[in-house]
Amino acid sequence: MVGVSDWHVSGQGRDAAAPPPVGRPLLSLTLAALMDDVHAHSGAVYLLTPGEPVLEMAVMAGLPRAFAAPWERVGLSAPIPVAEAARDRRLVWVSGEEDMARHYPRIAVVLPYPFALAALPVATDRATYGAVFVTWPGSHPAELSDRERDHLTAACDRLAMRLERAVEEGRPIHPEPDLIAPASVATVAGTLGTVEAVRMVARLPYGLCALDLHGRISFANAAAADLLGLPVSGLLGTQLWATVPWLNDPVYEDRYRAALLSQQATSFVALRPPSDWLSFRLYPSTNGLSLRITRARAVAREGPAGFRHADTGTRLVTISQVLSLAGALTEAVGVQDVVQLVADEIAPAVGSQALVLLGTQAGRLHVLGHRGYPDPHVVERFDGMPLNEQTPGAHALRSGVPAFFDSRQQLERLYPARNSTPDGMAAWAYLPLIASGRPVGTCVLAYTDPHPFPADERAVLTSLSGLIAQALERARLYDAKHQLAHGLQAALLPHSLPSLPGIEAAARYLPATQGMEIGGDFYDLVPTGGEGTTGGQAAAVIGDVQGHNVTAAGLMGQIRTAVRAYTTVGQPPGEVMSSTNRLLIDLGTELFASCVYLRLDPAHGQVVMARAGHPPPLLRKPDGKVRVLDLAGGPLLGIDPAATYPTTDVALPPGALLALYTDGLIESPGVDIEDALAGLAQRLGEIGDRPLDEVADSLVEHSGTAEQRVDDVALLLLRARPTS
C-alpha cells in the first residue's frame, strides 16, 4: 500500500473539476491513512445528505469511482453494507464472494469477483454523520483480525469527532477529489532507467502493455501494437476495449475489473478477425495492471457481444446501475414494494428528491404511490384525472415518449395549467412505463433544484423506466391475485361465530405465506336444535382440504356447505362424516380432506366426536391439565366410499376448553411434530384461563409459524360455560 504522499488526484472523479476545499482534505487524508493501516486496496467515505435519508459518496480511493457507480447515492434503508453500517451503527464484514452473494446479492450481480469488504459507521453518541467502506483482495483471510477491527473502528471514531466539531463550528464538509494511485509507468525508460531496458522489452516475442487504474494504456511495445493491429500512438492514453473494435465486448472489460478488484491475475482469449486468436493475461497491482498478449490456438467463441461501448467510461456506469437496480426490482412483490424500491434505490441513485408512480385504469390516472412531497394533497388531487387531460404525466403515458423539464419555466411554457398547481419542485423527468408493448403507468422523478438532463442521463433513466414497468406490471398482477385470494377465502369462511348458550368460541385463520396465500383449511360452528335439552346444542367442524390453490379453496367451500346441510337435517356425527365422504368421491376430485366433526351438548356436559384422518383435538380440563384426545376415526375423506367413522363421547364440564386445529399450526420445517404438539398442549395449559381471544392469539403467535408458513392454519377454540 502506498503512503499518503504517493496519492494523486484523479481527473475522473465527479468532483475533479471543483476547486479543492479550503484547509486540509480531511476525508481524503483519513481514508488514505486508514487504508494504509489495514492494507486495504480501495475504499470510500460517505456522508449523510442534510435533510435526506441518503448517503452520498464524498471521496473514493484506490479504484476508479466507476466501480462503485451504482452506489454513489444510496438510501439509508438500502440493503447494502455501507447503508446497513450507518443505519445499525455497527461494523459490517463481508468475507468474500460467496458471503457477498448470500447477504448482498445486488452487489454480487454487479461485482461478481473475489474480494473482502468492511463497512463502518461514522458516528458519535449524538449523531451519525456517514459511513466508510474498505476492500481487500480475495486472498484476505475469512475473518477480520482484531488489529484490523481496532484500526478501522478507531479511525472512524476519530473522523466522526472531527465531523462533529466541524458541524459545531459551522464549517461545512464538502466532497473531495478522489484518490487514485499513480500509474505503474509513464514510460518504460523512465521506470527502468536505461535505453537498454526499452530495447529488451522491444525484443520480446509477445506484446506488453501497461494500464493505469482506469484501464488506459500508458505503455505498449511494438509486438503489442502488431498483435492488436494499431500503432503505438493510437493506443496510448486509450482504453483497450474502446479503441480496438474486436475487443468491444463487456466480457473483456469485465476481466480488467475482476483483476483490479480481486488483485488476482486473470486472462481471456479473443478472436482478431478473421481467424487469429489472441491470449490476454492481466497482472494487477494497487497502481495498475501489466498486460501480456500472445497468440493462442483457435477456440470456440463464447458468444456475440451483448452491448456496445461508448467513447468514454460512462457505459460501465450505466451497465452497473442497470444490473444493480434490476436486481432490486426483482425483489418487489406488490405495487407498494415497487414504490418503496424506486424511492429507496432509484431516486437516490439519480439524485431525485421526490417521485410519483402513476397507473392507468378505465381511462383515468391513478396515483399508485408517492414519496418526498411536503404536501401530499398536491399529488393526490391528480388521482382519477382523465387521460386526455393536458398534463405532462398523462401525455407521457399516452404517447409513450419520456419528457424532461430542466426548470419550472420550461414545464409551464408547455403546460400553463401547472401555474396553479405548484408542487415545490424545480425539475422533472416523466418516464412512461411500457410493459409488453403497452403503457402501464408513468414514473415522475422530481428535483428540488433546476436539473439539466444530458443525453447519457436520459438514456439511463429511459432504461430504468423499462425495468420499473416490468416490475410494476408483475406487482399489479400479484396484488390482483392477492385480493382475489383473500376475497375468496373470506367469502368461504364464516364472517363471525354464532353466540350460543353454554359455549364460548373463538377462531383464527392464517393463510400460507407462500404461493397464492389461499388454502383448503376451514372451520364452522352451527347451532342445532336439541329436543329435551335446557341449553342449545351446536355442531362444530374443522378440516383441511389438500392443496393451496383456488381448487382447494373451492372444494373446501363445498365440504363446509355439505356439513352444514347434513347437520341441519339431523344426521348424527358418524353419518355426517360418511355422507360428506361420499359427496367428495361423487364430485370426482382427486383431492382428499381431513376433518373433525363434533356435536356439543353443553347442558349435559357432553361432546360426541368423529374424526377422518385429522390431528387429534386437545382438551384442557378445568384444573388446567391438558389431554390429547385419541379419538376413534376413519380414513381421509375422498378415499373409500364404504368408509365408516365411529364416534367417541367426551365429557365437557363447565370451564373445560377444546382446541381444534389444522396441521399447519404444529408443522414447521425441522421440528418434530410430536414435540410441536407437546409444546402446543403446554402452552394451552398455561394460558387456558385467559379470555378466549387472547388464548387464540397466543397459540398462533407461539406456534413457530407466525412469520413463514408453508401451510395455512385454522384454529377453533370452544369453552364450556355454565348455562343459565
XYZ file of C-alpha atoms in Angstrom:
724
model
C 0.000 0.000 0.000
C 1.370 3.417 -0.882
C 1.635 6.181 1.654
C -0.420 9.372 1.672
C 2.231 11.258 -0.230
C 2.081 8.768 -3.089
C -1.549 9.525 -3.994
C -2.613 11.966 -6.666
C -5.968 13.464 -7.627
C -7.994 11.594 -10.224
C -9.297 13.581 -13.118
C -12.120 11.071 -13.466
C -13.865 11.765 -10.156
C -17.200 13.518 -10.304
C -15.847 16.487 -8.368
C -12.476 16.593 -10.074
C -13.240 19.940 -11.729
C -14.220 21.590 -8.441
C -11.607 23.592 -6.564
C -10.136 21.807 -3.568
C -11.731 22.722 -0.237
C -10.008 25.248 1.958
C -7.747 23.669 4.556
C -6.618 20.089 4.921
C -8.527 17.486 2.898
C -9.934 15.786 5.984
C -11.789 12.945 4.299
C -9.056 12.078 1.795
C -6.272 12.043 4.372
C -8.323 9.975 6.814
C -9.267 7.434 4.163
C -5.725 7.110 2.799
C -4.253 6.655 6.278
C -6.933 4.127 7.207
C -6.340 2.057 4.068
C -2.596 2.152 4.701
C -3.049 0.963 8.311
C -5.119 -2.100 7.384
C -3.504 -2.748 3.971
C -6.780 -2.294 2.103
C -6.599 -1.530 -1.601
C -9.755 0.557 -2.080
C -12.309 2.412 -0.001
C -14.716 5.318 0.206
C -16.216 7.775 2.667
C -19.954 8.522 2.566
C -21.686 11.470 4.204
C -25.351 11.722 5.134
C -27.141 14.265 2.960
C -28.647 17.015 5.149
C -32.395 16.642 5.420
C -32.488 13.366 3.480
C -32.077 9.705 4.486
C -29.418 9.375 1.783
C -25.725 8.533 1.901
C -23.604 10.265 -0.742
C -20.062 9.243 -1.642
C -17.738 12.088 -0.671
C -14.407 10.566 -1.716
C -13.184 7.254 -3.118
C -9.654 5.878 -3.135
C -7.729 3.053 -4.750
C -10.099 2.326 -7.645
C -11.991 4.430 -10.190
C -15.339 5.708 -8.971
C -16.957 3.824 -11.864
C -16.552 0.603 -9.851
C -18.986 1.961 -7.252
C -21.153 3.991 -9.630
C -24.468 2.308 -8.703
C -23.887 3.238 -5.090
C -22.695 6.847 -5.296
C -26.012 7.876 -3.727
C -27.865 5.266 -1.692
C -30.901 5.369 0.517
C -30.225 4.764 4.182
C -32.613 1.811 4.089
C -30.895 0.162 1.092
C -29.748 -3.446 1.701
C -26.051 -2.796 1.097
C -23.190 -2.887 3.635
C -22.429 0.829 3.845
C -26.105 1.726 4.422
C -26.502 -1.097 6.925
C -23.439 0.085 8.833
C -24.790 3.640 9.108
C -28.342 2.510 9.849
C -27.461 -0.031 12.544
C -24.328 1.794 13.773
C -22.195 -1.341 13.597
C -19.337 -2.876 11.654
C -20.443 -4.998 8.681
C -17.986 -7.641 7.459
C -18.240 -9.468 4.114
C -15.592 -12.162 3.913
C -15.648 -12.883 0.186
C -17.543 -13.643 -2.991
C -19.857 -16.282 -1.505
C -20.618 -14.182 1.550
C -21.468 -11.215 -0.690
C -23.772 -13.314 -2.876
C -25.507 -14.750 0.195
C -26.160 -11.495 2.052
C -25.957 -8.758 -0.621
C -26.965 -10.321 -3.950
C -27.462 -6.955 -5.640
C -23.797 -6.108 -5.220
C -22.718 -9.603 -6.210
C -24.596 -9.258 -9.516
C -22.618 -6.135 -10.436
C -19.274 -7.122 -8.894
C -19.069 -10.945 -9.023
C -15.411 -11.025 -8.005
C -13.470 -12.373 -5.005
C -12.881 -9.507 -2.579
C -13.498 -8.800 1.092
C -15.239 -5.696 2.430
C -15.738 -3.954 5.754
C -18.219 -1.113 6.294
C -18.344 1.002 9.442
C -20.477 3.901 10.688
C -19.000 7.341 11.155
C -20.961 8.280 14.259
C -20.683 9.735 17.744
C -23.027 9.179 20.648
C -25.069 12.158 19.450
C -25.362 11.681 15.702
C -24.475 9.624 12.649
C -22.536 11.523 10.003
C -21.930 8.853 7.398
C -20.080 5.610 6.791
C -16.851 4.185 5.396
C -16.084 1.043 3.437
C -12.755 -0.522 2.546
C -11.962 -3.604 0.453
C -9.196 -6.173 0.289
C -8.233 -8.674 -2.439
C -9.853 -12.103 -2.403
C -6.755 -13.530 -0.714
C -7.689 -11.810 2.575
C -8.423 -14.263 5.432
C -12.075 -15.115 6.008
C -12.054 -13.358 9.391
C -11.286 -9.731 10.139
C -8.364 -9.608 12.543
C -8.597 -7.845 15.903
C -5.876 -5.459 14.765
C -7.790 -4.524 11.615
C -11.038 -4.159 13.552
C -9.400 -1.881 16.123
C -7.719 0.305 13.487
C -10.917 0.641 11.472
C -13.060 1.476 14.489
C -10.590 3.975 15.912
C -10.154 5.772 12.593
C -13.915 6.084 12.046
C -14.418 7.307 15.604
C -11.760 9.992 15.100
C -13.337 11.057 11.818
C -16.767 11.256 13.470
C -15.418 13.513 16.206
C -13.805 15.809 13.632
C -17.020 15.988 11.652
C -18.982 16.747 14.810
C -16.557 19.540 15.643
C -16.915 20.922 12.122
C -20.701 20.948 12.461
C -20.493 22.731 15.810
C -18.181 25.356 14.322
C -20.381 25.804 11.261
C -17.732 24.531 8.827
C -19.391 22.506 6.034
C -17.603 19.372 4.869
C -17.665 19.057 1.089
C -16.889 16.109 -1.203
C -13.217 15.884 -2.096
C -11.404 14.753 -5.249
C -10.919 11.012 -5.464
C -7.553 9.447 -4.680
C -6.095 7.222 -7.368
C -2.654 5.633 -7.138
C -0.192 6.704 -9.880
C 0.194 4.526 -12.956
C 2.909 1.887 -12.976
C 4.939 3.613 -15.661
C 4.830 6.769 -17.641
C 7.415 5.300 -19.929
C 9.432 2.156 -19.547
C 12.633 4.099 -19.954
C 11.633 6.420 -17.144
C 10.919 3.491 -14.848
C 13.798 1.178 -15.699
C 16.211 3.990 -16.219
C 18.084 2.743 -19.277
C 17.583 2.655 -23.015
C 18.679 -0.980 -22.935
C 15.601 -1.839 -20.904
C 13.437 -0.444 -23.691
C 15.349 -2.487 -26.228
C 14.924 -5.590 -24.093
C 11.145 -5.154 -23.949
C 11.027 -4.479 -27.689
C 12.850 -7.729 -28.423
C 10.346 -9.899 -26.506
C 8.249 -12.096 -28.830
C 4.969 -11.193 -27.108
C 3.082 -7.965 -26.583
C 3.371 -5.961 -23.369
C 1.114 -3.118 -22.239
C 0.844 -1.118 -19.045
C -2.641 0.017 -17.954
C -3.481 2.532 -15.255
C -6.348 2.021 -12.813
C -8.811 3.495 -15.306
C -7.776 0.937 -17.894
C -5.919 3.478 -20.026
C -2.784 2.292 -21.845
C 0.327 4.093 -20.615
C 2.862 1.917 -22.475
C 2.775 -0.602 -25.329
C 5.674 -2.294 -27.091
C 5.888 -2.856 -30.827
C 4.812 -6.502 -30.538
C 1.613 -5.449 -28.786
C 0.850 -2.892 -31.473
C 1.450 -5.521 -34.166
C -0.827 -8.082 -32.490
C -3.583 -5.538 -31.915
C -3.299 -4.050 -35.400
C -2.916 -0.434 -34.287
C 0.131 1.843 -33.976
C 1.522 2.543 -30.518
C 0.499 6.191 -30.861
C -3.096 5.087 -31.423
C -3.096 3.005 -28.256
C -1.503 5.333 -25.689
C -3.989 7.075 -23.421
C -6.959 4.990 -24.544
C -8.872 2.092 -23.061
C -8.149 -1.151 -24.872
C -11.799 -2.211 -25.242
C -12.812 1.239 -26.526
C -10.001 1.500 -29.100
C -9.748 -1.992 -30.552
C -13.077 -2.726 -32.318
C -12.976 -6.501 -31.880
C -12.420 -6.096 -28.142
C -15.597 -4.003 -27.883
C -17.310 -6.510 -25.599
C -18.137 -6.139 -21.864
C -16.789 -9.656 -21.292
C -13.244 -8.364 -21.846
C -13.696 -5.235 -19.751
C -15.080 -7.463 -17.019
C -11.693 -9.217 -16.808
C -9.987 -5.862 -16.178
C -12.451 -5.110 -13.382
C -12.043 -8.601 -11.928
C -8.247 -8.271 -11.868
C -8.266 -4.877 -10.160
C -10.884 -5.694 -7.541
C -9.604 -9.164 -6.651
C -5.923 -8.338 -7.179
C -5.568 -11.738 -8.837
C -4.196 -12.444 -12.308
C -6.930 -13.029 -14.870
C -6.974 -13.925 -18.544
C -9.200 -14.194 -21.576
C -8.989 -15.249 -25.213
C -10.323 -13.089 -28.070
C -10.669 -13.506 -31.808
C -8.948 -10.948 -34.017
C -10.819 -11.167 -37.323
C -10.786 -13.101 -39.439
C -9.150 -16.063 -37.710
C -6.365 -15.069 -35.300
C -6.925 -15.983 -31.657
C -5.006 -13.949 -29.072
C -4.466 -14.695 -25.389
C -4.550 -11.799 -22.892
C -3.133 -12.147 -19.361
C -3.570 -9.333 -16.820
C -1.302 -8.974 -13.766
C -2.736 -6.426 -11.298
C -1.211 -4.339 -8.546
C -2.581 -1.491 -6.471
C -1.392 1.074 -9.008
C -2.319 -0.517 -12.329
C -2.051 -3.623 -14.478
C 0.504 -5.278 -16.721
C -0.933 -6.958 -19.804
C 0.765 -9.715 -21.794
C -0.578 -10.562 -25.262
C 0.352 -13.759 -27.118
C -1.016 -15.845 -29.949
C -3.354 -18.660 -28.931
C -4.822 -21.708 -30.549
C -8.287 -21.341 -32.044
C -11.054 -21.806 -29.501
C -14.822 -21.630 -29.615
C -16.178 -18.142 -29.238
C -18.307 -17.684 -26.123
C -20.936 -15.751 -27.992
C -21.600 -12.370 -29.525
C -21.181 -9.252 -27.507
C -24.403 -8.170 -25.916
C -23.553 -4.477 -25.605
C -21.648 -1.809 -27.476
C -19.259 0.591 -25.850
C -19.410 4.327 -25.899
C -16.407 6.546 -26.372
C -15.921 7.026 -22.651
C -16.181 5.028 -19.477
C -19.790 6.038 -18.883
C -21.088 2.779 -20.329
C -19.548 0.895 -17.424
C -21.507 3.070 -15.028
C -24.732 2.578 -16.954
C -24.484 -1.216 -17.067
C -23.591 -1.361 -13.367
C -26.554 0.763 -12.397
C -28.964 -1.187 -14.548
C -27.715 -4.520 -13.180
C -27.936 -3.385 -9.575
C -31.353 -1.793 -9.856
C -32.715 -4.664 -11.931
C -31.740 -6.996 -9.106
C -33.512 -4.735 -6.628
C -36.712 -4.574 -8.662
C -36.930 -8.356 -8.972
C -37.455 -8.434 -5.199
C -40.578 -6.251 -5.395
C -43.777 -8.224 -4.797
C -46.663 -5.753 -4.609
C -47.187 -2.271 -6.048
C -46.191 -0.580 -2.803
C -42.965 -2.614 -2.816
C -42.177 -1.136 -6.244
C -42.915 2.378 -4.980
C -40.680 1.828 -1.962
C -37.831 0.399 -4.054
C -37.941 3.262 -6.532
C -37.867 5.667 -3.584
C -35.058 3.874 -1.750
C -32.881 2.778 -4.674
C -33.521 4.593 -7.937
C -34.393 8.101 -6.760
C -31.229 8.474 -4.636
C -29.086 6.972 -7.417
C -30.202 9.603 -9.940
C -30.329 12.498 -7.471
C -34.119 12.861 -7.362
C -35.763 14.157 -4.194
C -39.375 13.119 -4.861
C -41.340 10.742 -7.031
C -44.843 9.784 -8.084
C -45.862 6.473 -9.600
C -48.982 6.782 -11.752
C -51.054 3.922 -13.116
C -53.984 3.808 -15.504
C -57.382 2.172 -15.240
C -60.623 2.776 -17.127
C -59.185 5.766 -18.967
C -58.069 7.587 -15.839
C -54.831 8.211 -13.980
C -54.420 6.711 -10.544
C -51.736 7.629 -8.036
C -50.166 4.312 -7.040
C -47.753 5.895 -4.589
C -45.565 8.906 -3.943
C -42.666 9.979 -1.758
C -40.856 13.187 -0.892
C -43.599 15.801 -1.357
C -44.109 18.127 1.633
C -47.828 18.429 0.804
C -49.240 15.042 -0.307
C -52.529 16.669 -1.416
C -50.695 18.304 -4.332
C -50.089 14.832 -5.734
C -53.264 13.079 -4.649
C -55.601 15.506 -6.427
C -54.379 14.078 -9.731
C -55.905 10.725 -8.761
C -58.793 9.913 -11.097
C -57.822 12.513 -13.709
C -58.867 11.563 -17.283
C -56.051 10.518 -19.595
C -56.989 13.200 -22.114
C -56.122 15.986 -19.664
C -53.262 18.212 -20.779
C -50.796 17.254 -18.083
C -47.233 16.006 -18.582
C -47.948 12.759 -16.725
C -50.962 11.919 -18.875
C -49.187 12.957 -22.080
C -46.152 10.777 -21.332
C -48.423 7.816 -20.651
C -50.469 8.373 -23.837
C -47.527 8.975 -26.142
C -45.001 6.576 -24.627
C -42.328 9.270 -25.016
C -40.332 10.434 -21.955
C -40.317 14.144 -21.151
C -37.576 16.019 -19.312
C -38.002 19.530 -17.909
C -34.874 21.281 -16.681
C -36.766 24.047 -14.890
C -40.212 25.212 -13.848
C -40.246 27.798 -16.642
C -39.743 25.099 -19.253
C -42.583 22.992 -17.822
C -45.031 25.875 -17.515
C -44.322 27.049 -21.051
C -45.737 23.750 -22.394
C -48.307 23.190 -19.635
C -49.560 26.591 -18.426
C -52.053 24.941 -16.063
C -49.163 23.907 -13.837
C -49.027 27.545 -12.658
C -51.989 26.814 -10.414
C -50.668 23.533 -9.039
C -47.188 24.204 -7.619
C -45.597 21.162 -6.013
C -42.456 22.810 -4.653
C -40.179 21.156 -7.220
C -37.950 22.736 -9.863
C -37.202 19.979 -12.436
C -38.953 16.805 -13.561
C -38.458 13.622 -15.555
C -41.686 11.995 -16.801
C -40.918 8.401 -17.741
C -43.610 6.333 -19.480
C -43.728 2.783 -18.175
C -44.175 0.386 -21.096
C -44.546 -3.347 -20.417
C -45.310 -5.963 -23.078
C -45.787 -3.194 -25.625
C -48.474 -1.306 -23.721
C -48.350 1.596 -21.257
C -48.945 0.630 -17.632
C -48.133 3.943 -15.963
C -45.796 6.896 -15.592
C -42.903 7.400 -13.189
C -42.354 11.043 -12.254
C -38.970 11.920 -10.757
C -38.825 15.424 -9.283
C -35.878 17.590 -8.227
C -35.866 20.467 -5.761
C -33.386 22.486 -7.869
C -33.134 23.052 -11.632
C -31.565 19.945 -13.116
C -30.174 19.522 -16.639
C -30.669 16.119 -18.246
C -27.700 15.339 -20.516
C -28.057 12.639 -23.160
C -26.345 9.904 -21.141
C -28.553 10.549 -18.099
C -31.678 10.469 -20.269
C -30.547 7.126 -21.655
C -30.064 5.726 -18.155
C -33.462 6.978 -16.968
C -35.179 5.602 -20.060
C -33.556 2.207 -19.494
C -34.603 2.227 -15.858
C -38.190 3.068 -16.830
C -38.387 -0.241 -18.694
C -37.277 -2.133 -15.602
C -39.751 -0.242 -13.419
C -42.534 -1.001 -15.901
C -41.860 -4.739 -15.817
C -41.728 -4.717 -12.026
C -44.937 -2.675 -11.822
C -46.780 -4.998 -14.203
C -45.769 -8.042 -12.132
C -46.699 -6.255 -8.922
C -50.157 -5.289 -10.153
C -50.843 -8.863 -11.233
C -49.681 -10.090 -7.837
C -51.872 -7.587 -5.998
C -54.878 -8.601 -8.112
C -54.300 -12.297 -7.353
C -53.714 -11.464 -3.704
C -57.012 -9.578 -3.452
C -58.822 -12.369 -5.308
C -57.386 -14.995 -2.977
C -58.281 -13.112 0.181
C -61.732 -12.238 -1.126
C -62.435 -15.860 -1.989
C -61.115 -17.080 1.355
C -63.158 -14.514 3.264
C -66.304 -15.499 1.347
C -65.848 -19.199 2.090
C -65.113 -18.900 5.810
C -67.669 -17.739 8.411
C -67.684 -13.967 8.878
C -68.397 -14.452 12.583
C -69.177 -17.224 15.019
C -72.723 -17.516 16.433
C -73.372 -16.725 20.085
C -74.550 -19.921 21.800
C -75.746 -20.554 25.348
C -73.222 -22.591 27.273
C -70.475 -22.251 24.632
C -67.828 -19.587 24.230
C -65.983 -19.726 20.882
C -63.034 -18.083 19.136
C -61.383 -18.853 15.792
C -58.333 -17.816 13.805
C -57.299 -18.373 10.198
C -53.851 -17.575 8.746
C -53.076 -18.141 5.051
C -49.789 -19.654 3.941
C -47.061 -17.087 3.258
C -46.042 -18.909 0.070
C -47.993 -19.332 -3.143
C -51.373 -17.628 -3.569
C -51.934 -17.275 0.192
C -55.128 -19.330 -0.095
C -55.784 -22.847 1.052
C -58.274 -25.517 1.999
C -58.375 -25.144 5.801
C -61.845 -24.404 7.168
C -63.881 -24.304 10.355
C -67.522 -23.716 11.256
C -69.833 -23.569 14.254
C -73.502 -24.387 13.564
C -76.422 -24.021 16.056
C -78.676 -27.096 16.125
C -81.968 -27.930 17.788
C -81.841 -30.240 20.768
C -85.014 -31.885 21.970
C -85.315 -32.302 25.712
C -82.348 -30.051 26.442
C -82.212 -26.938 28.528
C -79.284 -25.495 26.587
C -78.982 -25.238 22.827
C -76.874 -27.799 21.063
C -74.301 -26.967 18.403
C -72.131 -28.696 15.843
C -68.534 -27.726 15.195
C -66.233 -28.791 12.382
C -62.640 -28.166 11.366
C -60.938 -29.602 8.325
C -58.152 -29.347 5.794
C -58.503 -29.928 2.034
C -55.283 -30.961 0.316
C -53.600 -28.142 -1.621
C -53.086 -24.374 -1.501
C -54.880 -23.043 -4.538
C -58.263 -21.954 -5.842
C -59.322 -25.580 -6.444
C -58.650 -26.484 -2.807
C -60.485 -23.395 -1.596
C -63.492 -24.109 -3.823
C -63.698 -27.709 -2.629
C -63.394 -26.503 0.943
C -66.465 -24.326 0.413
C -68.431 -27.323 -0.925
C -67.448 -29.503 2.049
C -68.356 -26.812 4.553
C -71.756 -26.353 2.892
C -72.343 -30.123 2.846
C -71.520 -30.462 6.550
C -73.974 -27.676 7.344
C -76.689 -29.330 5.250
C -76.228 -32.786 6.781
C -76.194 -31.217 10.238
C -79.392 -29.291 9.589
C -81.314 -32.428 8.560
C -80.334 -34.041 11.860
C -77.745 -36.643 10.883
C -75.584 -37.849 13.809
C -71.830 -37.155 13.688
C -70.803 -40.504 12.178
C -73.335 -40.199 9.361
C -72.373 -36.564 8.676
C -68.805 -37.726 8.055
C -69.902 -40.688 5.891
C -72.231 -38.511 3.791
C -69.539 -35.890 3.274
C -67.061 -38.600 2.302
C -69.425 -39.974 -0.370
C -70.120 -36.478 -1.691
C -66.405 -35.795 -2.064
C -65.967 -39.026 -4.035
C -69.017 -38.270 -6.210
C -67.532 -34.873 -7.115
C -64.742 -36.745 -8.916
C -61.945 -34.662 -7.458
C -58.502 -36.101 -6.841
C -58.110 -34.100 -3.630
C -58.544 -35.527 -0.134
C -59.625 -33.854 3.083
C -59.147 -34.413 6.782
C -61.839 -33.447 9.252
C -63.018 -33.483 12.869
C -66.749 -33.134 13.464
C -68.370 -32.875 16.877
C -71.802 -32.382 18.395
C -71.850 -30.268 21.548
C -74.397 -30.628 24.346
C -73.250 -28.102 26.967
C -76.318 -28.623 29.147
C -75.265 -32.220 29.782
C -71.516 -31.553 29.548
C -71.066 -33.970 26.653
C -69.404 -33.929 23.238
C -69.746 -36.593 20.531
C -66.831 -36.589 18.081
C -65.956 -38.200 14.743
C -62.560 -37.949 13.070
C -61.326 -38.508 9.496
C -57.535 -38.574 9.448
C -57.250 -35.220 11.214
C -54.798 -34.209 14.008
C -56.318 -35.033 17.431
C -58.020 -32.222 19.381
C -56.686 -31.018 22.730
C -58.892 -30.902 25.839
C -57.934 -28.607 28.706
C -59.778 -29.615 31.876
C -60.944 -27.047 34.449
C -57.952 -27.910 36.655
C -55.546 -26.833 33.873
C -54.406 -30.291 32.792
C -54.333 -30.880 29.017
C -55.053 -34.162 27.307
C -54.621 -35.184 23.676
C -57.886 -36.826 22.624
C -57.034 -40.081 20.899
C -60.334 -40.390 19.055
C -61.515 -43.363 17.068
C -61.900 -42.483 13.429
C -61.762 -43.425 9.799
C -59.633 -42.618 6.741
C -59.343 -39.270 4.994
C -62.467 -38.083 3.202
C -62.481 -38.856 -0.501
C -60.633 -42.220 -0.460
C -63.033 -45.056 0.352
C -66.769 -44.743 -0.426
C -67.571 -47.527 2.085
C -65.584 -45.980 4.935
C -67.286 -45.664 8.323
C -66.479 -43.131 11.006
C -67.009 -44.291 14.612
C -67.715 -41.706 17.270
C -66.282 -41.023 20.710
C -68.104 -39.466 23.692
C -66.058 -36.963 25.684
C -67.053 -35.167 28.892
C -67.014 -31.368 28.647
C -67.734 -29.872 32.092
C -68.036 -26.093 32.588
C -64.605 -24.459 32.314
C -63.224 -27.158 30.013
C -61.634 -25.939 26.759
C -61.455 -27.788 23.441
C -58.783 -26.799 20.888
C -59.410 -27.908 17.298
C -56.671 -27.068 14.791
C -55.217 -27.974 11.409
C -51.733 -29.379 10.886
C -50.367 -26.018 9.775
C -50.360 -24.984 13.444
C -47.955 -27.714 14.534
C -45.942 -28.477 11.410
C -42.835 -26.432 10.686
C -39.536 -27.389 8.981
C -37.014 -29.024 11.277
C -39.441 -29.500 14.195
C -40.697 -32.937 15.235
C -44.481 -32.983 15.131
C -44.743 -34.768 18.498
C -42.600 -32.072 20.106
C -44.692 -29.368 18.469
C -47.917 -30.958 19.727
C -46.491 -31.238 23.231
C -45.482 -27.578 23.098
C -48.972 -26.566 21.978
C -50.515 -28.569 24.828
C -48.160 -26.995 27.354
C -48.975 -23.509 26.117
C -52.706 -24.223 26.280
C -52.341 -25.442 29.845
C -50.502 -22.260 30.872
C -52.848 -19.682 29.342
C -56.185 -21.514 29.078
C -57.829 -19.445 31.819
C -57.384 -16.162 29.917
C -60.095 -14.629 27.702
C -60.585 -16.874 24.701
C -59.446 -14.325 22.089
C -56.160 -13.866 23.982
C -55.707 -17.635 24.091
C -56.286 -17.914 20.329
C -53.822 -15.119 19.530
C -51.185 -16.551 21.825
C -51.427 -20.086 20.423
C -50.995 -18.780 16.882
C -48.121 -16.429 17.771
C -46.156 -19.096 19.656
C -46.691 -21.830 17.109
C -43.463 -21.117 15.218
C -45.433 -20.478 12.015
C -46.403 -16.857 12.549
C -43.799 -15.439 10.112
C -43.114 -18.117 7.491
C -45.890 -20.630 6.806
C -45.726 -23.304 4.143
C -49.297 -24.284 5.071
C -52.354 -22.359 6.121
C -53.548 -22.509 9.728
C -57.036 -22.819 11.199
C -57.795 -22.820 14.939
C -61.189 -23.203 16.664
C -61.463 -22.911 20.453
C -64.611 -23.973 22.324
C -65.021 -23.373 26.074
C -67.948 -24.781 28.079
C -69.550 -22.381 30.488
C -72.499 -22.791 32.858
C -75.890 -22.383 31.190
C -78.421 -20.089 32.801
